[in-house]
């Protein structure tokens, strides 16, 4: 029987709020068993860039990562945010280890090819990107990996990679050895029939219901690629994907956390 592994991704809105982050890390520490935490950087990288005269360039919500931006996001994601979170987890009794994709070669990416848009130093992942053996050895040693959104290409180049994508890739890869669940924590309770009504939570979505919910407009905008990626992860061996509110993470052990996506 496979051991259970929770791969948990935390959104930038929580990282930006010290009180919310403190509570989330307490709740994360209390999640039993093996776990991995994935994070990006919130607004801090943009604010630091502005103070250094490097303005953020966005296309359809995606950051263009030129060399100056790459330096900033590496400093912020892999340095300031990652080590702050690791220090807080250690204080809470969670033996965390902070990592980029380059550390232990755990996540190797390829630079996104230029098509209509040149995204710069942005990394894309494939099925072989994640080193299952290295992550497994860390988990077996009793460590909790905290992975930021910086990967590498194996040729000494660091790359900025979407944290949602990293979380999905890690969950899929680790499903070889673990009964893996993927948990996205952000500011909403989950998928809502009405985004203004907290009581309109859709508690469960099956793969065959996804197109119907898109047609109804229940799933729209940025939630469409998030759910698409989630169902791709389920097709690739992940047991379940949850999307829910960060401060409701303690409910993950019951059956009332967010929206559960299943086959």
mmCIF file with all atom_site columns, C-alpha atoms in Angstrom, residues 9-161:
data_model
loop_
_atom_site.group_PDB
_atom_site.id
_atom_site.type_symbol
_atom_site.label_atom_id
_atom_site.label_alt_id
_atom_site.label_comp_id
_atom_site.label_asym_id
_atom_site.label_entity_id
_atom_site.label_seq_id
_atom_site.pdbx_PDB_ins_code
_atom_site.Cartn_x
_atom_site.Cartn_y
_atom_site.Cartn_z
_atom_site.occupancy
_atom_site.B_iso_or_equiv
_atom_site.pdbx_formal_charge
_atom_site.auth_seq_id
_atom_site.auth_comp_id
_atom_site.auth_asym_id
_atom_site.auth_atom_id
_atom_site.pdbx_PDB_model_num
ATOM 1   C CA . UNK A 1 9   ? 0.511  25.021 -3.327  1.00 0.00 ? 9   UNK A CA 1
ATOM 2   C CA . UNK A 1 10  ? 0.041  28.347 -1.579  1.00 0.00 ? 10  UNK A CA 1
ATOM 3   C CA . UNK A 1 11  ? -1.095 31.453 -3.467  1.00 0.00 ? 11  UNK A CA 1
ATOM 4   C CA . UNK A 1 12  ? 0.604  34.836 -3.454  1.00 0.00 ? 12  UNK A CA 1
ATOM 5   C CA . UNK A 1 13  ? -2.297 36.563 -1.684  1.00 0.00 ? 13  UNK A CA 1
ATOM 6   C CA . UNK A 1 14  ? -1.419 34.600 1.481   1.00 0.00 ? 14  UNK A CA 1
ATOM 7   C CA . UNK A 1 15  ? 2.331  35.157 1.084   1.00 0.00 ? 15  UNK A CA 1
ATOM 8   C CA . UNK A 1 16  ? 1.659  38.904 0.918   1.00 0.00 ? 16  UNK A CA 1
ATOM 9   C CA . UNK A 1 17  ? -0.135 38.900 4.298   1.00 0.00 ? 17  UNK A CA 1
ATOM 10  C CA . UNK A 1 18  ? 2.114  38.058 7.282   1.00 0.00 ? 18  UNK A CA 1
ATOM 11  C CA . UNK A 1 19  ? -0.781 37.117 9.593   1.00 0.00 ? 19  UNK A CA 1
ATOM 12  C CA . UNK A 1 20  ? -2.418 34.850 7.004   1.00 0.00 ? 20  UNK A CA 1
ATOM 13  C CA . UNK A 1 21  ? 0.954  33.278 6.184   1.00 0.00 ? 21  UNK A CA 1
ATOM 14  C CA . UNK A 1 22  ? 1.685  32.598 9.865   1.00 0.00 ? 22  UNK A CA 1
ATOM 15  C CA . UNK A 1 23  ? -1.686 30.856 10.290  1.00 0.00 ? 23  UNK A CA 1
ATOM 16  C CA . UNK A 1 24  ? -1.338 28.910 7.031   1.00 0.00 ? 24  UNK A CA 1
ATOM 17  C CA . UNK A 1 25  ? 2.105  27.610 8.043   1.00 0.00 ? 25  UNK A CA 1
ATOM 18  C CA . UNK A 1 26  ? 0.685  26.504 11.414  1.00 0.00 ? 26  UNK A CA 1
ATOM 19  C CA . UNK A 1 27  ? -2.095 24.654 9.582   1.00 0.00 ? 27  UNK A CA 1
ATOM 20  C CA . UNK A 1 28  ? 0.379  23.204 7.062   1.00 0.00 ? 28  UNK A CA 1
ATOM 21  C CA . UNK A 1 29  ? 2.557  21.917 9.918   1.00 0.00 ? 29  UNK A CA 1
ATOM 22  C CA . UNK A 1 30  ? -0.487 20.141 11.378  1.00 0.00 ? 30  UNK A CA 1
ATOM 23  C CA . UNK A 1 31  ? -1.255 18.259 8.127   1.00 0.00 ? 31  UNK A CA 1
ATOM 24  C CA . UNK A 1 32  ? -0.287 14.665 8.952   1.00 0.00 ? 32  UNK A CA 1
ATOM 25  C CA . UNK A 1 33  ? 2.100  12.475 6.974   1.00 0.00 ? 33  UNK A CA 1
ATOM 26  C CA . UNK A 1 34  ? 4.375  13.285 4.062   1.00 0.00 ? 34  UNK A CA 1
ATOM 27  C CA . UNK A 1 35  ? 3.919  16.653 2.357   1.00 0.00 ? 35  UNK A CA 1
ATOM 28  C CA . UNK A 1 36  ? 5.531  19.107 -0.041  1.00 0.00 ? 36  UNK A CA 1
ATOM 29  C CA . UNK A 1 37  ? 4.894  22.864 -0.149  1.00 0.00 ? 37  UNK A CA 1
ATOM 30  C CA . UNK A 1 38  ? 5.088  24.820 -3.425  1.00 0.00 ? 38  UNK A CA 1
ATOM 31  C CA . UNK A 1 39  ? 5.082  28.636 -3.580  1.00 0.00 ? 39  UNK A CA 1
ATOM 32  C CA . UNK A 1 40  ? 5.569  31.589 -5.893  1.00 0.00 ? 40  UNK A CA 1
ATOM 33  C CA . UNK A 1 41  ? 6.151  35.146 -4.800  1.00 0.00 ? 41  UNK A CA 1
ATOM 34  C CA . UNK A 1 42  ? 3.081  37.341 -4.632  1.00 0.00 ? 42  UNK A CA 1
ATOM 35  C CA . UNK A 1 43  ? 3.564  41.080 -5.021  1.00 0.00 ? 43  UNK A CA 1
ATOM 36  C CA . UNK A 1 44  ? 6.975  41.292 -3.361  1.00 0.00 ? 44  UNK A CA 1
ATOM 37  C CA . UNK A 1 45  ? 8.975  40.679 -6.555  1.00 0.00 ? 45  UNK A CA 1
ATOM 38  C CA . UNK A 1 46  ? 6.980  43.347 -8.396  1.00 0.00 ? 46  UNK A CA 1
ATOM 39  C CA . UNK A 1 47  ? 7.479  45.844 -5.557  1.00 0.00 ? 47  UNK A CA 1
ATOM 40  C CA . UNK A 1 48  ? 11.228 45.178 -5.348  1.00 0.00 ? 48  UNK A CA 1
ATOM 41  C CA . UNK A 1 49  ? 11.548 45.452 -9.128  1.00 0.00 ? 49  UNK A CA 1
ATOM 42  C CA . UNK A 1 50  ? 9.776  48.819 -9.097  1.00 0.00 ? 50  UNK A CA 1
ATOM 43  C CA . UNK A 1 51  ? 12.107 50.105 -6.355  1.00 0.00 ? 51  UNK A CA 1
ATOM 44  C CA . UNK A 1 52  ? 15.085 49.042 -8.508  1.00 0.00 ? 52  UNK A CA 1
ATOM 45  C CA . UNK A 1 53  ? 13.658 50.618 -11.657 1.00 0.00 ? 53  UNK A CA 1
ATOM 46  C CA . UNK A 1 54  ? 12.608 47.316 -13.257 1.00 0.00 ? 54  UNK A CA 1
ATOM 47  C CA . UNK A 1 55  ? 8.917  47.481 -14.115 1.00 0.00 ? 55  UNK A CA 1
ATOM 48  C CA . UNK A 1 56  ? 6.935  44.232 -14.343 1.00 0.00 ? 56  UNK A CA 1
ATOM 49  C CA . UNK A 1 57  ? 5.889  43.298 -17.887 1.00 0.00 ? 57  UNK A CA 1
ATOM 50  C CA . UNK A 1 58  ? 2.739  41.181 -18.066 1.00 0.00 ? 58  UNK A CA 1
ATOM 51  C CA . UNK A 1 59  ? 0.938  39.604 -21.033 1.00 0.00 ? 59  UNK A CA 1
ATOM 52  C CA . UNK A 1 60  ? -2.485 38.048 -20.287 1.00 0.00 ? 60  UNK A CA 1
ATOM 53  C CA . UNK A 1 61  ? -1.550 37.762 -16.616 1.00 0.00 ? 61  UNK A CA 1
ATOM 54  C CA . UNK A 1 62  ? 1.795  36.087 -17.306 1.00 0.00 ? 62  UNK A CA 1
ATOM 55  C CA . UNK A 1 63  ? 5.073  37.704 -16.328 1.00 0.00 ? 63  UNK A CA 1
ATOM 56  C CA . UNK A 1 64  ? 7.659  38.381 -19.031 1.00 0.00 ? 64  UNK A CA 1
ATOM 57  C CA . UNK A 1 65  ? 10.962 37.351 -17.438 1.00 0.00 ? 65  UNK A CA 1
ATOM 58  C CA . UNK A 1 66  ? 13.905 39.261 -18.912 1.00 0.00 ? 66  UNK A CA 1
ATOM 59  C CA . UNK A 1 67  ? 17.341 38.879 -17.310 1.00 0.00 ? 67  UNK A CA 1
ATOM 60  C CA . UNK A 1 68  ? 16.803 41.705 -14.795 1.00 0.00 ? 68  UNK A CA 1
ATOM 61  C CA . UNK A 1 69  ? 13.429 40.293 -13.779 1.00 0.00 ? 69  UNK A CA 1
ATOM 62  C CA . UNK A 1 70  ? 14.937 36.816 -13.435 1.00 0.00 ? 70  UNK A CA 1
ATOM 63  C CA . UNK A 1 71  ? 17.523 38.186 -10.995 1.00 0.00 ? 71  UNK A CA 1
ATOM 64  C CA . UNK A 1 72  ? 14.773 39.823 -8.936  1.00 0.00 ? 72  UNK A CA 1
ATOM 65  C CA . UNK A 1 73  ? 12.419 36.820 -8.828  1.00 0.00 ? 73  UNK A CA 1
ATOM 66  C CA . UNK A 1 74  ? 15.324 34.540 -7.925  1.00 0.00 ? 74  UNK A CA 1
ATOM 67  C CA . UNK A 1 75  ? 16.307 36.820 -5.038  1.00 0.00 ? 75  UNK A CA 1
ATOM 68  C CA . UNK A 1 76  ? 12.714 37.082 -3.821  1.00 0.00 ? 76  UNK A CA 1
ATOM 69  C CA . UNK A 1 77  ? 11.322 33.579 -4.447  1.00 0.00 ? 77  UNK A CA 1
ATOM 70  C CA . UNK A 1 78  ? 14.405 31.479 -3.687  1.00 0.00 ? 78  UNK A CA 1
ATOM 71  C CA . UNK A 1 79  ? 15.832 33.836 -1.075  1.00 0.00 ? 79  UNK A CA 1
ATOM 72  C CA . UNK A 1 80  ? 13.583 36.122 0.941   1.00 0.00 ? 80  UNK A CA 1
ATOM 73  C CA . UNK A 1 81  ? 10.262 34.254 0.713   1.00 0.00 ? 81  UNK A CA 1
ATOM 74  C CA . UNK A 1 82  ? 11.554 30.677 0.696   1.00 0.00 ? 82  UNK A CA 1
ATOM 75  C CA . UNK A 1 83  ? 13.911 31.099 3.644   1.00 0.00 ? 83  UNK A CA 1
ATOM 76  C CA . UNK A 1 84  ? 11.391 33.140 5.635   1.00 0.00 ? 84  UNK A CA 1
ATOM 77  C CA . UNK A 1 85  ? 8.840  30.332 5.213   1.00 0.00 ? 85  UNK A CA 1
ATOM 78  C CA . UNK A 1 86  ? 11.393 27.655 6.109   1.00 0.00 ? 86  UNK A CA 1
ATOM 79  C CA . UNK A 1 87  ? 12.440 29.568 9.249   1.00 0.00 ? 87  UNK A CA 1
ATOM 80  C CA . UNK A 1 88  ? 8.795  29.942 10.300  1.00 0.00 ? 88  UNK A CA 1
ATOM 81  C CA . UNK A 1 89  ? 8.140  26.235 9.698   1.00 0.00 ? 89  UNK A CA 1
ATOM 82  C CA . UNK A 1 90  ? 11.188 25.265 11.760  1.00 0.00 ? 90  UNK A CA 1
ATOM 83  C CA . UNK A 1 91  ? 9.869  27.424 14.621  1.00 0.00 ? 91  UNK A CA 1
ATOM 84  C CA . UNK A 1 92  ? 6.566  25.551 14.369  1.00 0.00 ? 92  UNK A CA 1
ATOM 85  C CA . UNK A 1 93  ? 8.227  22.127 14.599  1.00 0.00 ? 93  UNK A CA 1
ATOM 86  C CA . UNK A 1 94  ? 8.160  21.293 10.888  1.00 0.00 ? 94  UNK A CA 1
ATOM 87  C CA . UNK A 1 95  ? 11.599 20.157 9.632   1.00 0.00 ? 95  UNK A CA 1
ATOM 88  C CA . UNK A 1 96  ? 11.450 22.025 6.314   1.00 0.00 ? 96  UNK A CA 1
ATOM 89  C CA . UNK A 1 97  ? 14.148 22.313 3.657   1.00 0.00 ? 97  UNK A CA 1
ATOM 90  C CA . UNK A 1 98  ? 13.965 25.181 1.151   1.00 0.00 ? 98  UNK A CA 1
ATOM 91  C CA . UNK A 1 99  ? 14.721 24.384 -2.473  1.00 0.00 ? 99  UNK A CA 1
ATOM 92  C CA . UNK A 1 100 ? 14.803 25.631 -6.029  1.00 0.00 ? 100 UNK A CA 1
ATOM 93  C CA . UNK A 1 101 ? 14.535 23.225 -8.941  1.00 0.00 ? 101 UNK A CA 1
ATOM 94  C CA . UNK A 1 102 ? 18.322 23.357 -9.297  1.00 0.00 ? 102 UNK A CA 1
ATOM 95  C CA . UNK A 1 103 ? 18.935 21.967 -5.782  1.00 0.00 ? 103 UNK A CA 1
ATOM 96  C CA . UNK A 1 104 ? 19.487 18.237 -6.078  1.00 0.00 ? 104 UNK A CA 1
ATOM 97  C CA . UNK A 1 105 ? 18.350 18.618 -9.709  1.00 0.00 ? 105 UNK A CA 1
ATOM 98  C CA . UNK A 1 106 ? 14.800 18.160 -8.440  1.00 0.00 ? 106 UNK A CA 1
ATOM 99  C CA . UNK A 1 107 ? 13.066 20.096 -11.234 1.00 0.00 ? 107 UNK A CA 1
ATOM 100 C CA . UNK A 1 108 ? 14.641 20.493 -14.656 1.00 0.00 ? 108 UNK A CA 1
ATOM 101 C CA . UNK A 1 109 ? 12.804 22.700 -17.139 1.00 0.00 ? 109 UNK A CA 1
ATOM 102 C CA . UNK A 1 110 ? 13.205 23.799 -20.747 1.00 0.00 ? 110 UNK A CA 1
ATOM 103 C CA . UNK A 1 111 ? 13.139 27.474 -21.739 1.00 0.00 ? 111 UNK A CA 1
ATOM 104 C CA . UNK A 1 112 ? 9.799  28.284 -23.315 1.00 0.00 ? 112 UNK A CA 1
ATOM 105 C CA . UNK A 1 113 ? 10.215 28.523 -27.093 1.00 0.00 ? 113 UNK A CA 1
ATOM 106 C CA . UNK A 1 114 ? 9.412  31.860 -28.715 1.00 0.00 ? 114 UNK A CA 1
ATOM 107 C CA . UNK A 1 115 ? 6.165  31.781 -30.688 1.00 0.00 ? 115 UNK A CA 1
ATOM 108 C CA . UNK A 1 116 ? 3.882  34.823 -30.793 1.00 0.00 ? 116 UNK A CA 1
ATOM 109 C CA . UNK A 1 117 ? 5.337  36.113 -27.506 1.00 0.00 ? 117 UNK A CA 1
ATOM 110 C CA . UNK A 1 118 ? 8.858  35.913 -26.089 1.00 0.00 ? 118 UNK A CA 1
ATOM 111 C CA . UNK A 1 119 ? 8.333  35.170 -22.400 1.00 0.00 ? 119 UNK A CA 1
ATOM 112 C CA . UNK A 1 120 ? 12.071 35.336 -21.764 1.00 0.00 ? 120 UNK A CA 1
ATOM 113 C CA . UNK A 1 121 ? 13.611 33.127 -19.077 1.00 0.00 ? 121 UNK A CA 1
ATOM 114 C CA . UNK A 1 122 ? 10.484 31.109 -18.364 1.00 0.00 ? 122 UNK A CA 1
ATOM 115 C CA . UNK A 1 123 ? 10.664 27.356 -17.868 1.00 0.00 ? 123 UNK A CA 1
ATOM 116 C CA . UNK A 1 124 ? 8.223  24.725 -19.127 1.00 0.00 ? 124 UNK A CA 1
ATOM 117 C CA . UNK A 1 125 ? 7.978  21.249 -17.611 1.00 0.00 ? 125 UNK A CA 1
ATOM 118 C CA . UNK A 1 126 ? 7.331  17.784 -18.992 1.00 0.00 ? 126 UNK A CA 1
ATOM 119 C CA . UNK A 1 127 ? 6.752  14.325 -17.523 1.00 0.00 ? 127 UNK A CA 1
ATOM 120 C CA . UNK A 1 128 ? 10.464 13.768 -16.867 1.00 0.00 ? 128 UNK A CA 1
ATOM 121 C CA . UNK A 1 129 ? 11.141 17.135 -15.224 1.00 0.00 ? 129 UNK A CA 1
ATOM 122 C CA . UNK A 1 130 ? 10.821 16.045 -11.576 1.00 0.00 ? 130 UNK A CA 1
ATOM 123 C CA . UNK A 1 131 ? 13.439 13.883 -9.848  1.00 0.00 ? 131 UNK A CA 1
ATOM 124 C CA . UNK A 1 132 ? 11.246 11.424 -7.945  1.00 0.00 ? 132 UNK A CA 1
ATOM 125 C CA . UNK A 1 133 ? 14.247 9.719  -6.332  1.00 0.00 ? 133 UNK A CA 1
ATOM 126 C CA . UNK A 1 134 ? 15.669 12.933 -4.879  1.00 0.00 ? 134 UNK A CA 1
ATOM 127 C CA . UNK A 1 135 ? 12.336 14.135 -3.493  1.00 0.00 ? 135 UNK A CA 1
ATOM 128 C CA . UNK A 1 136 ? 11.603 10.658 -2.145  1.00 0.00 ? 136 UNK A CA 1
ATOM 129 C CA . UNK A 1 137 ? 14.981 10.566 -0.383  1.00 0.00 ? 137 UNK A CA 1
ATOM 130 C CA . UNK A 1 138 ? 14.238 13.896 1.323   1.00 0.00 ? 138 UNK A CA 1
ATOM 131 C CA . UNK A 1 139 ? 10.802 12.717 2.444   1.00 0.00 ? 139 UNK A CA 1
ATOM 132 C CA . UNK A 1 140 ? 12.234 9.407  3.662   1.00 0.00 ? 140 UNK A CA 1
ATOM 133 C CA . UNK A 1 141 ? 14.768 11.389 5.717   1.00 0.00 ? 141 UNK A CA 1
ATOM 134 C CA . UNK A 1 142 ? 11.882 13.151 7.470   1.00 0.00 ? 142 UNK A CA 1
ATOM 135 C CA . UNK A 1 143 ? 12.319 16.468 5.664   1.00 0.00 ? 143 UNK A CA 1
ATOM 136 C CA . UNK A 1 144 ? 9.510  18.611 4.268   1.00 0.00 ? 144 UNK A CA 1
ATOM 137 C CA . UNK A 1 145 ? 10.508 20.125 0.904   1.00 0.00 ? 145 UNK A CA 1
ATOM 138 C CA . UNK A 1 146 ? 9.486  23.761 0.367   1.00 0.00 ? 146 UNK A CA 1
ATOM 139 C CA . UNK A 1 147 ? 9.953  24.426 -3.350  1.00 0.00 ? 147 UNK A CA 1
ATOM 140 C CA . UNK A 1 148 ? 9.897  27.887 -4.916  1.00 0.00 ? 148 UNK A CA 1
ATOM 141 C CA . UNK A 1 149 ? 8.990  28.746 -8.506  1.00 0.00 ? 149 UNK A CA 1
ATOM 142 C CA . UNK A 1 150 ? 12.590 28.781 -9.786  1.00 0.00 ? 150 UNK A CA 1
ATOM 143 C CA . UNK A 1 151 ? 13.812 25.843 -11.882 1.00 0.00 ? 151 UNK A CA 1
ATOM 144 C CA . UNK A 1 152 ? 16.886 25.256 -14.082 1.00 0.00 ? 152 UNK A CA 1
ATOM 145 C CA . UNK A 1 153 ? 17.680 23.852 -17.520 1.00 0.00 ? 153 UNK A CA 1
ATOM 146 C CA . UNK A 1 154 ? 20.675 21.677 -16.603 1.00 0.00 ? 154 UNK A CA 1
ATOM 147 C CA . UNK A 1 155 ? 22.969 24.041 -18.529 1.00 0.00 ? 155 UNK A CA 1
ATOM 148 C CA . UNK A 1 156 ? 23.455 26.531 -15.642 1.00 0.00 ? 156 UNK A CA 1
ATOM 149 C CA . UNK A 1 157 ? 20.459 28.711 -16.590 1.00 0.00 ? 157 UNK A CA 1
ATOM 150 C CA . UNK A 1 158 ? 17.834 29.440 -13.933 1.00 0.00 ? 158 UNK A CA 1
ATOM 151 C CA . UNK A 1 159 ? 14.241 29.776 -15.154 1.00 0.00 ? 159 UNK A CA 1
ATOM 152 C CA . UNK A 1 160 ? 11.063 31.311 -13.729 1.00 0.00 ? 160 UNK A CA 1
ATOM 153 C CA . UNK A 1 161 ? 8.306  28.653 -13.751 1.00 0.00 ? 161 UNK A CA 1
#
